XYZ file of C-alpha atoms in Angstrom:
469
model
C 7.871 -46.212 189.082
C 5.919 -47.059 186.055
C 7.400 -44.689 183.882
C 11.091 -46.330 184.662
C 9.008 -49.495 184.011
C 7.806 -48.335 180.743
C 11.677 -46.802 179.788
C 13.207 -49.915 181.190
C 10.936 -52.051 178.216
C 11.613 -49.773 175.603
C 15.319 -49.763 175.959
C 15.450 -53.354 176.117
C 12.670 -55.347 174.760
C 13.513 -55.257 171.366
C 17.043 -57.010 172.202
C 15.110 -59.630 174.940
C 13.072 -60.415 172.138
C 16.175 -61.804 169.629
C 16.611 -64.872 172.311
C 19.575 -65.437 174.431
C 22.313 -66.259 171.942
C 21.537 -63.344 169.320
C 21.161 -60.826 172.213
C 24.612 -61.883 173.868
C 26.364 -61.720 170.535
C 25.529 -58.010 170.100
C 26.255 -57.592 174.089
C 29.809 -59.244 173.509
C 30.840 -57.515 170.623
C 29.738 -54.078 171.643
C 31.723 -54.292 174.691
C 34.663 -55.492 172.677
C 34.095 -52.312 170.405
C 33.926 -50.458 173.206
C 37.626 -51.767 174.472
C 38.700 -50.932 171.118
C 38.967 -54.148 169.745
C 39.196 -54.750 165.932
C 35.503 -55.070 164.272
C 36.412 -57.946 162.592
C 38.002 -60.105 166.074
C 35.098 -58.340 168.265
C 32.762 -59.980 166.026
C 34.117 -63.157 165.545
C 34.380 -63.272 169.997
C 30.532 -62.136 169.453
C 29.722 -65.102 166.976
C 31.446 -67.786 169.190
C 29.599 -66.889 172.339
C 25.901 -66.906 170.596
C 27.344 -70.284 168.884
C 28.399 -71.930 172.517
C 24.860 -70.497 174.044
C 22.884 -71.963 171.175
C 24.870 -75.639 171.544
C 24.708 -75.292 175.338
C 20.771 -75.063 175.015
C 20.141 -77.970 172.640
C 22.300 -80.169 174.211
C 20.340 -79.129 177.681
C 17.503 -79.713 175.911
C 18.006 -83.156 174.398
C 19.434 -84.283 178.142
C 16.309 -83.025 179.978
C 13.846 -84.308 177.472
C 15.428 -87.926 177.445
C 15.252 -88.235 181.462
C 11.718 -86.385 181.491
C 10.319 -89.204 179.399
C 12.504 -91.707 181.204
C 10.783 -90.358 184.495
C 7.667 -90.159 183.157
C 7.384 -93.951 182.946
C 8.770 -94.291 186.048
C 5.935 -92.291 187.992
C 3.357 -94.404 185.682
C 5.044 -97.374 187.450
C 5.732 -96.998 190.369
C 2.414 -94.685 191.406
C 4.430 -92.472 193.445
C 1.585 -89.229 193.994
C 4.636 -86.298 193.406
C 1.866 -83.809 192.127
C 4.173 -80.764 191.215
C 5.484 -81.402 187.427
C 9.514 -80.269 187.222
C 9.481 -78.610 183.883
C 13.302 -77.645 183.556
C 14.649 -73.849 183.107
C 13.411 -73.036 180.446
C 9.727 -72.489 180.775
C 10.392 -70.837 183.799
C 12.809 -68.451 181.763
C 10.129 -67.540 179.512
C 7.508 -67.337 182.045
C 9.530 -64.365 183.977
C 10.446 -62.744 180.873
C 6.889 -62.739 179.815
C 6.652 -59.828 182.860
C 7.407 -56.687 182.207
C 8.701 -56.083 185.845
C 11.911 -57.855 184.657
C 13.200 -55.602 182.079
C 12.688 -53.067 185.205
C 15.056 -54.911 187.349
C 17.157 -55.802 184.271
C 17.614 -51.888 184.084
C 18.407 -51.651 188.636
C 20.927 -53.848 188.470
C 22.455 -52.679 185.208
C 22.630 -48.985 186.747
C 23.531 -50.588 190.251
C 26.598 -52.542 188.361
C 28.102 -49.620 186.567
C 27.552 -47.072 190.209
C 29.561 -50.086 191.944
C 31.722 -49.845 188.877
C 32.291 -46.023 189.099
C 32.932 -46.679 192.901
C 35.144 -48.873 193.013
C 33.046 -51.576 194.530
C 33.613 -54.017 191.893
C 35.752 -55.388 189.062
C 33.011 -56.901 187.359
C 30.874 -55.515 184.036
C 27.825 -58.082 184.181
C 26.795 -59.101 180.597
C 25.260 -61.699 181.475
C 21.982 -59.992 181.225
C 19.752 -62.402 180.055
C 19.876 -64.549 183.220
C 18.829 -61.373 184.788
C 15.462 -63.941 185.014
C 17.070 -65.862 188.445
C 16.995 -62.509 190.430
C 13.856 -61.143 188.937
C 11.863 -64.311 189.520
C 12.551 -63.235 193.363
C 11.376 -60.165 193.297
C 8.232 -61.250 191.290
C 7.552 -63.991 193.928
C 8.107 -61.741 196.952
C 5.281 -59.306 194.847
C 2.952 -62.673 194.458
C 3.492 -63.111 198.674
C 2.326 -59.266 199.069
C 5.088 -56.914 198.648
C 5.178 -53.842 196.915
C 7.110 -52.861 193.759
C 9.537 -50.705 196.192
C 10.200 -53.511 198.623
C 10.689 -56.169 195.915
C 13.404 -53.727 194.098
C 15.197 -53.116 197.139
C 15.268 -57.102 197.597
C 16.617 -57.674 194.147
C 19.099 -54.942 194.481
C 20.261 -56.446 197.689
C 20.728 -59.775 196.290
C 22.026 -58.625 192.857
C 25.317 -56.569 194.968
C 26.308 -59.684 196.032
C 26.189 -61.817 193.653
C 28.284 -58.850 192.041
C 31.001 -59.201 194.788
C 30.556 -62.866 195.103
C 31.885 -62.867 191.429
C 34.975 -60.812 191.930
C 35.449 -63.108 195.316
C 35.090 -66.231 192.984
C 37.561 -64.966 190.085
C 41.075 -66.358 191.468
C 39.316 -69.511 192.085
C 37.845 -69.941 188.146
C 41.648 -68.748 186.740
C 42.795 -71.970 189.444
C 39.978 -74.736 187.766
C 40.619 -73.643 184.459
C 44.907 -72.731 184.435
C 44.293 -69.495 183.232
C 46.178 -66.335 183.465
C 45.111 -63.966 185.820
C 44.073 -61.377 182.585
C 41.294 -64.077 181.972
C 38.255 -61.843 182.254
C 35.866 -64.657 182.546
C 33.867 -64.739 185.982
C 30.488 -64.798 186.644
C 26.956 -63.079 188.418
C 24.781 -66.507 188.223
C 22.672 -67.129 190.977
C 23.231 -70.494 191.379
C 26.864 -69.334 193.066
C 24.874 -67.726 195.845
C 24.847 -71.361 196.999
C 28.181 -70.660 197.728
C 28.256 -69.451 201.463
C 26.161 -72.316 202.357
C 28.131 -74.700 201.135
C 31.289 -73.541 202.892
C 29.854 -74.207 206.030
C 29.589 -78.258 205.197
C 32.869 -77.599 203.526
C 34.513 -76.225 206.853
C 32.585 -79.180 209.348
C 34.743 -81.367 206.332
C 37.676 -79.825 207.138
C 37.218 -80.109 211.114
C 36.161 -83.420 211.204
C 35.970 -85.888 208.396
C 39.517 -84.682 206.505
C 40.339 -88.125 205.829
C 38.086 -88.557 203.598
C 39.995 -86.686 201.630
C 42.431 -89.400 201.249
C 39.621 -91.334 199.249
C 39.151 -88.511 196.604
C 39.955 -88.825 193.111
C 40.311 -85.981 190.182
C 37.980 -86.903 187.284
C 39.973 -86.312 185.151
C 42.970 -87.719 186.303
C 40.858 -90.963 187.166
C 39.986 -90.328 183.047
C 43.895 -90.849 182.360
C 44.304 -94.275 184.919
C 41.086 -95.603 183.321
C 40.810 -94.717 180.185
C 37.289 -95.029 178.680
C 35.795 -96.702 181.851
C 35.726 -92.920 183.355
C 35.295 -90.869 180.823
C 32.279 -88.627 180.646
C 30.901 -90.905 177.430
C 30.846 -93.750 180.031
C 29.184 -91.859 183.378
C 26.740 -90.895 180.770
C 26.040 -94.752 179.737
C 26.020 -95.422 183.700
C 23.475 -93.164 184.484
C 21.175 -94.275 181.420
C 20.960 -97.620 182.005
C 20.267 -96.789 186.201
C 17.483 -94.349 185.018
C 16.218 -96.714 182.543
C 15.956 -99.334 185.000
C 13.834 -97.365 187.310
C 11.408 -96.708 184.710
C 11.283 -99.916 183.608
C 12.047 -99.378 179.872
C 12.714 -101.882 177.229
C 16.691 -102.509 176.345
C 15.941 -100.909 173.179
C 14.846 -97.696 175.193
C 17.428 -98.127 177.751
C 20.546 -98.010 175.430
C 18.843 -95.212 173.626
C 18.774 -93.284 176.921
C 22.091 -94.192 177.896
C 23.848 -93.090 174.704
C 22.014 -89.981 174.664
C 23.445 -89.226 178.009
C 26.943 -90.353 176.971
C 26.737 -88.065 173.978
C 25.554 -85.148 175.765
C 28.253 -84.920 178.888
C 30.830 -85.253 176.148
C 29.576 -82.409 174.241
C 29.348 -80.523 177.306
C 33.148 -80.603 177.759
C 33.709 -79.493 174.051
C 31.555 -76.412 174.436
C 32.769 -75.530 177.654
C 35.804 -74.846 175.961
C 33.976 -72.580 173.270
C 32.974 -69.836 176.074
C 36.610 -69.463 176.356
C 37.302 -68.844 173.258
C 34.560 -66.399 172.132
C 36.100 -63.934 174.986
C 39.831 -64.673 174.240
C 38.948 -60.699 171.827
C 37.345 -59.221 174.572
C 40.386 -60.315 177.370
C 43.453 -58.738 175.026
C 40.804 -55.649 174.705
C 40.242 -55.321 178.312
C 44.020 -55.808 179.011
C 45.090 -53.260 176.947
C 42.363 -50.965 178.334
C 43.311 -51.729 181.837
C 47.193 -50.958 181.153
C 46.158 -47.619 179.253
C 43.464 -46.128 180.744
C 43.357 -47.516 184.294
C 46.702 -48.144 185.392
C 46.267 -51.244 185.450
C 42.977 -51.810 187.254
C 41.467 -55.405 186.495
C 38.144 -55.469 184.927
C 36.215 -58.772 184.717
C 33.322 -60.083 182.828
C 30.549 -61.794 183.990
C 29.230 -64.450 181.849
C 26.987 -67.230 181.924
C 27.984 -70.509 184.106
C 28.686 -72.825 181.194
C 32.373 -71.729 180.795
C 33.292 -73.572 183.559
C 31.413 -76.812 181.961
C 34.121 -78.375 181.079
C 35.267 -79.467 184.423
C 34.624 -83.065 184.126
C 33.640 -83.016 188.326
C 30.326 -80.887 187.243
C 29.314 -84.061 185.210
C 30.241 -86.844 187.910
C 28.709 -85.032 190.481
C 25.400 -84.481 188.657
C 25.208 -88.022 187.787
C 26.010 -89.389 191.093
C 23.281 -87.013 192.550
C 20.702 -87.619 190.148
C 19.611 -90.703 191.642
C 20.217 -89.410 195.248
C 17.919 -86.350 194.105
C 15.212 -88.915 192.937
C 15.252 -90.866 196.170
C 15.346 -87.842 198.184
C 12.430 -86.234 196.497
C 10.278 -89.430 197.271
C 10.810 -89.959 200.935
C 10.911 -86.059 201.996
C 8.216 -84.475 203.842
C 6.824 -81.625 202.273
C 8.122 -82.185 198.825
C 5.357 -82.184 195.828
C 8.003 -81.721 192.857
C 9.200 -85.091 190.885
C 12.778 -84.663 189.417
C 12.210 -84.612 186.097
C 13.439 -81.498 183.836
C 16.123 -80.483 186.564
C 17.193 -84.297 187.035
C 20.495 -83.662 185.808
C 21.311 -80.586 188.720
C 22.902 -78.030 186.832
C 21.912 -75.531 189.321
C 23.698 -77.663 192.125
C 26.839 -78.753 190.722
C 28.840 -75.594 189.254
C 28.822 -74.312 193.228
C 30.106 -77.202 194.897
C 32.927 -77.349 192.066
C 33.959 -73.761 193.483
C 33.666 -74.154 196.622
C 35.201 -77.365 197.031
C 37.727 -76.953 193.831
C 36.660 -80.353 192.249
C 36.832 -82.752 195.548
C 34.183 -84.826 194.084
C 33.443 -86.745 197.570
C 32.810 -83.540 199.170
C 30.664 -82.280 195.932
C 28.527 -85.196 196.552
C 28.217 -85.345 200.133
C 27.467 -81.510 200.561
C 25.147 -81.719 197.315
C 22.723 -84.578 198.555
C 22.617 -82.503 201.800
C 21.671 -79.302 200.065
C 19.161 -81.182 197.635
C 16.175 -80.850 199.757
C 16.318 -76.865 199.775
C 15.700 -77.113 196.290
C 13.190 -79.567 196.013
C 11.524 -77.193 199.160
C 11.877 -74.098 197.213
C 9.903 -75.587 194.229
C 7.352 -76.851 195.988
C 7.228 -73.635 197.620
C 7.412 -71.502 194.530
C 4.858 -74.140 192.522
C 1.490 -71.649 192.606
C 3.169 -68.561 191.792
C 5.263 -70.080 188.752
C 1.529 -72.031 187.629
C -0.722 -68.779 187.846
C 2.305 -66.392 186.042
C 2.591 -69.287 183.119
C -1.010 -69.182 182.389
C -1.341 -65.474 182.589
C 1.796 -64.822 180.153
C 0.352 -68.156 177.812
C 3.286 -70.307 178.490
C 1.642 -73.158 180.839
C 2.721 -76.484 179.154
C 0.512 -77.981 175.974
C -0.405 -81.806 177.189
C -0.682 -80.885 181.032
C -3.999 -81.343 182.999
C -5.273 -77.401 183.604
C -5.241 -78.501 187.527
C -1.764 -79.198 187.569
C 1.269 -77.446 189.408
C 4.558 -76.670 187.397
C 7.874 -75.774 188.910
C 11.593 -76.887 188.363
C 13.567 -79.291 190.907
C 17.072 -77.600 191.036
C 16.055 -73.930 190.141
C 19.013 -71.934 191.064
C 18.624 -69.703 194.423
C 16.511 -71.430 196.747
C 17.164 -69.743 199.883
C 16.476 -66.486 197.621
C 13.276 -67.978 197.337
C 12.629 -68.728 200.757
C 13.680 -64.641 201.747
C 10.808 -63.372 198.856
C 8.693 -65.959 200.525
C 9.227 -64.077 203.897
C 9.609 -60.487 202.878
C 6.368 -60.702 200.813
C 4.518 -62.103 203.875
C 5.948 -59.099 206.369
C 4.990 -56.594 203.977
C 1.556 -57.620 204.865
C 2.336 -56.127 208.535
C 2.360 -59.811 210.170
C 4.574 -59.544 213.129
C 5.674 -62.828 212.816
C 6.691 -62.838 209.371
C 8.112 -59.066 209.855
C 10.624 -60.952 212.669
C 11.347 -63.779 210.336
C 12.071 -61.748 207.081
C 14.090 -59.947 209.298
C 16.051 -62.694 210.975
C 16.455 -64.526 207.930
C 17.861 -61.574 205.971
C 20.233 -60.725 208.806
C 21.393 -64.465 208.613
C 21.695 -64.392 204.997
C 24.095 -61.638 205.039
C 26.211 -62.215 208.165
C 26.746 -66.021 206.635
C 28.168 -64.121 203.039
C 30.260 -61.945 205.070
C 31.846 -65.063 206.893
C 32.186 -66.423 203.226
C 33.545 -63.360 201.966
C 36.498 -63.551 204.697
C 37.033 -66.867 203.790
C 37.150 -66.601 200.150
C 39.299 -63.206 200.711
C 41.782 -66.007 202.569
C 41.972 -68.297 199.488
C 42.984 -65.423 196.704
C 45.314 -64.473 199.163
C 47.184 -67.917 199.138
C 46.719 -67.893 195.155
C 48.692 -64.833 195.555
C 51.701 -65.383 198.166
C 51.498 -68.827 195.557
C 52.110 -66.949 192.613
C 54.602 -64.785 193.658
C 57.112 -67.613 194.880
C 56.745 -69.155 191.674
């Protein structure tokens, strides 16, 4: 096992190491190469990609550092004892990849992806690989909780086949939210999908008995069109600035900063949303050509990051609406320890609900404040393990008492979280954790085969839709 270890970092450290946007440039245009598209168009789809990755970030960043400070204040304030410090994604990204264990799993699940490939299993070729972190941040936790490296891989392998056929099951449903044709190649492996089955439950209980509330719903964007600036994504923004601002009790001059920064930012979203699609538009008239050639006509998706689907304008008025909720929620909830404050706009929340519900924003927000305490569990949960591995790898925050706890308020796959929690205990021996990692697993799986049907339903009725128009 260490030798595949040691291969695993050899193969792929020196491409981790370029950063995210750099190493999904060379990912993108390789694969375009490899579907035979012109050098000069496979690097240009290349290009645009690390370009909408690199804005993506910063304009993350500048969001999540404007509501940390804003938050800040308002713990200073208000004396609220949250003890856990929510440091965002992005320390967390760097403390998995710090492991070498990842680049072992990165290298599983790329071998499991091209078997399932080979077999038929799947349409999907994951490049997504740098967000390989989500899955291997289970596996490391269920190793912190006691398991082996052999139980731990055969965790992240059976999470990682799912999230591979939950992004073929998604695929109608992404061409539907963003009018594309069906030789769009764009779907998607992230984990924060794996919400998915969970969230069709509350969907279903909405369909059986509150439907008319339905009735109430409004598109964002066509409520955009009716009132012009008033709901526009430059205008939630300014809402939730000056509601934030409030709380902490900020001067005007700090407020309107805040708010404007937040207006900014969910506007720029939007625009780089549309980027993603772009950089692939090489890459889809490759794969189409391929398909027609070489696999009579066999349908090969690619799984990308979430942002492509940013531009949905309900991602944004959902996040906004629950950022508060998430804030009250983490205050009054027994057994949370984790203050919103780098994951206060819930990015890891939000892109599920969209899919699940297909942009009913009532439902979105209903189902999300329901599902908001899972993540704020999950953190707490996953607080010691996340503070010990950032101080071993030397990425524990500068500025942050030595005694503190980090983690990350909407850290996408909590109930994966939950199952390392278990399956690390039972690989101890304990009975009672053997029965629970057991039950729990069982659940997990029966509950994405009920999805599975369902979803299997939908792309049907895209289809019998399709061919009567």
């Amino acid at each position: 096992m260490n030798a595949i270890i040691d291969i695993a970092n050899t193969i792929f450290q020196p491409l981790i190491n370029l950063g995210a946007a750099p190493l999904m440039t060379i990912v993108l245009t390789l694969i375009a190469l490899c579907f035979k598209v012109k050098p000069t168009r496979a690097l240009e789809g290349g290009l645009k990609l690390g370009i909408a990755l690199t804005g993506i970030g910063a304009i993350i960043g500048i969001l999540t550092t404007a509501f940390s400070g804003a938050m800040t204040d308002f713990v200073e304030r208000t004396g609220i004892s949250l003890n856990i410090t929510d440091v965002g994604w992005a320390p967390l990204a760097t403390i998995t990849w710090g492991s070498p264990y990842t680049l072992y799993f990165l290298l599983i699940m790329v071998i499991v992806n091209v078997v399932m490939l080979f077999l038929n299993k799947t349409n999907t070729l994951d490049v997504d690989i740098f967000d390989i972190w989500h899955l291997s941040i289970v596996g490391l936790f269920a190793i912190f909780c006691g398991a082996n490296l052999l139980i731990a891989t055969l965790l992240v392998i059976f999470i990682g086949v799912l999230k591979i056929i939950n992004s073929d099951l998604m695929k109608p449903t992404f061409n539907d939210l963003l009018n594309a044709p069906d030789s769009n190649p764009m779907t998607t492996t992230h984990m924060n999908y794996m919400m998915n089955p969970i969230i069709m439950v509350f969907d279903k209980i909405f369909d059986k008995v509150f439907p008319w509330l339905d009735k109430y719903d409004f598109d964002a964007a066509k409520l955009n069109s009716k009132i012009g600036f008033w709901g526009s994504k430059f205008a939630i923004g300014i809402y939730l600035g000056i509601f934030v601002g409030l709380l902490a009790g900020q001067t005007p001059t700090e407020i309107f900063s805040l708010a404007f920064t937040a207006a900014v930012c969910l506007e720029l979203f939007s625009l780089i949303g549309a980027w993603f699609i772009a950089a692939v538009e090489p890459l889809s008239q490759g794969i189409t050509d391929f398909a027609s050639n070489k696999l009579k006509g066999r349908t090969i998706n690619i799984g990308l990051d979430w942002p492509f689907i940013a531009g949905r304008a309900e991602i944004w008025a959902a996040a906004n609406v629950l950022a508060p909720i998430m804030l009250l929620e983490a205050i009054v909830l027994p057994g949370n320890k984790l203050l919103p404050l780098g994951g206060i706009i819930a990015m890891g929340v939000t892109p599920a609900l969209l899919v699940v519900t297909r942009g009913k924003l009532i439902r979105m927000i209903v189902i999300g404040a329901i599902e908001l305490p899972l993540f704020l569990w999950s953190g707490t949960l996953i607080a010691p393990f996340v503070t010990e591995t950032a101080k071993k790898v030397g990425a524990f925050p500068a500025g942050l008492n030595a005694d503190s706890l980090i983690s990350h308020t909407t850290m996408e796959g909590p109930v994966e979280k939950f199952l390392g929690y278990l399956v690390g205990h039972a690989s101890q021996g304990q009975i009672e954790f053997i029965l629970y990692a057991i039950l729990a697993l069982a659940a997990y799986l029966l509950i994405f085969v009920w999805y599975a049907r369902q979803m299997k339903k939908r792309n049907a009725a895209y289809a019998a839709e399709k061919a009567t128009m």
